[in-house]
């Protein structure tokens, strides 16, 4: 939608799936914009999922490519970008809070550019609110045009007017953009963009566009390059990673095939997030058994343990089908760790139906869960459903569930007592008492005594002696 030089979002357009061929765009910087950040500094605030973190690394790469350097203090920088998330109301609340803080800063330093990008601007309501109530924001753009950032900055400087460019289409695939990765030993690798699942509560298919896969050659080359630079771990990203490849060629090359091929690149660890339970096939599950590098952990979002609720959520599997996949995973890899996402208080959910989710947690043996109270998202079908249960009541259910999921975390840690695990070291523990920490191959946060900073980015062996709810503690084992 175009309005006074502003390209505004449309949820109606974002919902369309036209089955057009997806465009593969090679990043190209026009000469005109190549010095737009010379001598200037930038800072990116990143909210939301790993997809946003990966996008921020691309935007940092693009900004440094036009002369910007990263600011130490966000409030002192020439350009501040907020890469936002729209998945729940509280994610948006945080952004309004940060904008409130930036307002005063902008008054003192009017030359500072403030940009908002990511998923929030893809929503009509949010973009209108930014335009009308946060007039000091200079640039608004969405998830489909982050590669236009140099042009948008240039226009903001040239015109001294607000630049709004939010595209609501199915999206394209950007290749070849520079990246500034946060870590030197673990890396995000996006394998597919968008989502076509349209779970009835979820805004993501509207903010991220159609499901589209990167070509396998691009992914494999990216991982080989990471290996040659000494990276130890990759996390494959996508809203429904097991839909990988369905839109490419004849659709016969699957996510499972990709796992087997990436295992051969020599990368030491492969994780991924998130698979959709309906699309989790045998080959992807077998990769956990057969491929040394594939972590012994699956984040497997279930959302609900009740068949009626799963149906109105449009999840397209039943409790029993979900549990059958869990059993299969355990049959292939007996000690595999499974974590999940759960929504409490979906519109019309009864207490009895909620209890099915609680019993499912125990039956599935989840070793961790991200639990959320349902948050209505404008434009999604669930937001129009009757929702008679009060928020207060939902909070009670939530607390009841969390007792079970916390026990799951603890059980998951206890099973390693006395065992030796491999830990990719991240750095000093936050507690600051001479401990260091990292994640094990079952993706368990593990602390051990050491002050040897040279271990960061290395994989060490740790013998576990203690289990807590949120982490395990052990001693370094000398090999
Ligand atoms: N694509 C991923 C999840 C992306 S969103 C998947 O399907 O696994 C991450 C989680 O946020 C979801 O799994 C869901 O549990 C939660 N979520 C999404 N929309 C929500 C909403 N409207 N209210 C509450 N939680 C929501
Ligand atoms: Fe949202 Fe469902 Fe897609 Fe996940 S699979 S991003 S929950 S619509
Ligand atoms: Fe949030 Fe967008 Fe990710 S809504 S969870 S940042 S896809």
PDB file of C-alpha atoms and ligand atoms in Angstrom, residues 87 194-206 208 211 238-240 274-277 301 303 313-316 341 343, ligand 2:
ATOM      1  CA  UNK A  87       4.636 -12.509  18.628  1.00  0.00           C
ATOM      2  CA  UNK A 194       8.564 -17.543   6.440  1.00  0.00           C
ATOM      3  CA  UNK A 195       5.781 -19.877   7.505  1.00  0.00           C
ATOM      4  CA  UNK A 196       2.692 -21.289   5.777  1.00  0.00           C
ATOM      5  CA  UNK A 197       1.251 -23.083   8.793  1.00  0.00           C
ATOM      6  CA  UNK A 198      -1.112 -20.331   9.892  1.00  0.00           C
ATOM      7  CA  UNK A 199      -1.610 -21.609  13.433  1.00  0.00           C
ATOM      8  CA  UNK A 200      -4.671 -19.580  14.379  1.00  0.00           C
ATOM      9  CA  UNK A 201      -3.000 -17.639  17.223  1.00  0.00           C
ATOM     10  CA  UNK A 202       0.187 -16.730  15.388  1.00  0.00           C
ATOM     11  CA  UNK A 203       1.261 -13.541  13.624  1.00  0.00           C
ATOM     12  CA  UNK A 204       4.485 -14.947  12.146  1.00  0.00           C
ATOM     13  CA  UNK A 205       3.069 -16.069   8.742  1.00  0.00           C
ATOM     14  CA  UNK A 206       1.929 -12.449   8.297  1.00  0.00           C
ATOM     15  CA  UNK A 208       7.605 -13.190   7.672  1.00  0.00           C
ATOM     16  CA  UNK A 211       7.702 -20.542   3.434  1.00  0.00           C
ATOM     17  CA  UNK A 238      13.508 -21.546  10.285  1.00  0.00           C
ATOM     18  CA  UNK A 239       9.947 -21.213  11.590  1.00  0.00           C
ATOM     19  CA  UNK A 240       9.279 -24.757  10.416  1.00  0.00           C
ATOM     20  CA  UNK A 274      12.065 -25.103  15.359  1.00  0.00           C
ATOM     21  CA  UNK A 275      10.608 -28.220  13.815  1.00  0.00           C
ATOM     22  CA  UNK A 276       6.840 -28.557  13.357  1.00  0.00           C
ATOM     23  CA  UNK A 277       5.705 -31.872  14.885  1.00  0.00           C
ATOM     24  CA  UNK A 301       6.795 -27.222  20.220  1.00  0.00           C
ATOM     25  CA  UNK A 303       1.399 -25.920  22.249  1.00  0.00           C
ATOM     26  CA  UNK A 313      -5.105 -23.958  16.933  1.00  0.00           C
ATOM     27  CA  UNK A 314      -4.734 -25.514  13.445  1.00  0.00           C
ATOM     28  CA  UNK A 315      -1.716 -27.526  14.549  1.00  0.00           C
ATOM     29  CA  UNK A 316      -2.671 -30.499  12.315  1.00  0.00           C
ATOM     30  CA  UNK A 341       6.638 -24.515  23.707  1.00  0.00           C
ATOM     31  CA  UNK A 343       0.369 -21.864  25.171  1.00  0.00           C
TER      32      UNK A 343
HETATM   33 FE1  LIG B   2       3.528 -19.575  14.107  1.00  0.00          FE
HETATM   34 FE2  LIG B   2       2.589 -22.009  13.762  1.00  0.00          FE
HETATM   35 FE3  LIG B   2       4.220 -20.952  11.937  1.00  0.00          FE
HETATM   36 FE4  LIG B   2       5.175 -21.634  14.312  1.00  0.00          FE
HETATM   37  S1  LIG B   2       4.322 -23.044  12.789  1.00  0.00           S
HETATM   38  S2  LIG B   2       5.549 -19.735  13.228  1.00  0.00           S
HETATM   39  S3  LIG B   2       3.479 -21.187  15.684  1.00  0.00           S
HETATM   40  S4  LIG B   2       2.165 -20.260  12.440  1.00  0.00           S
END
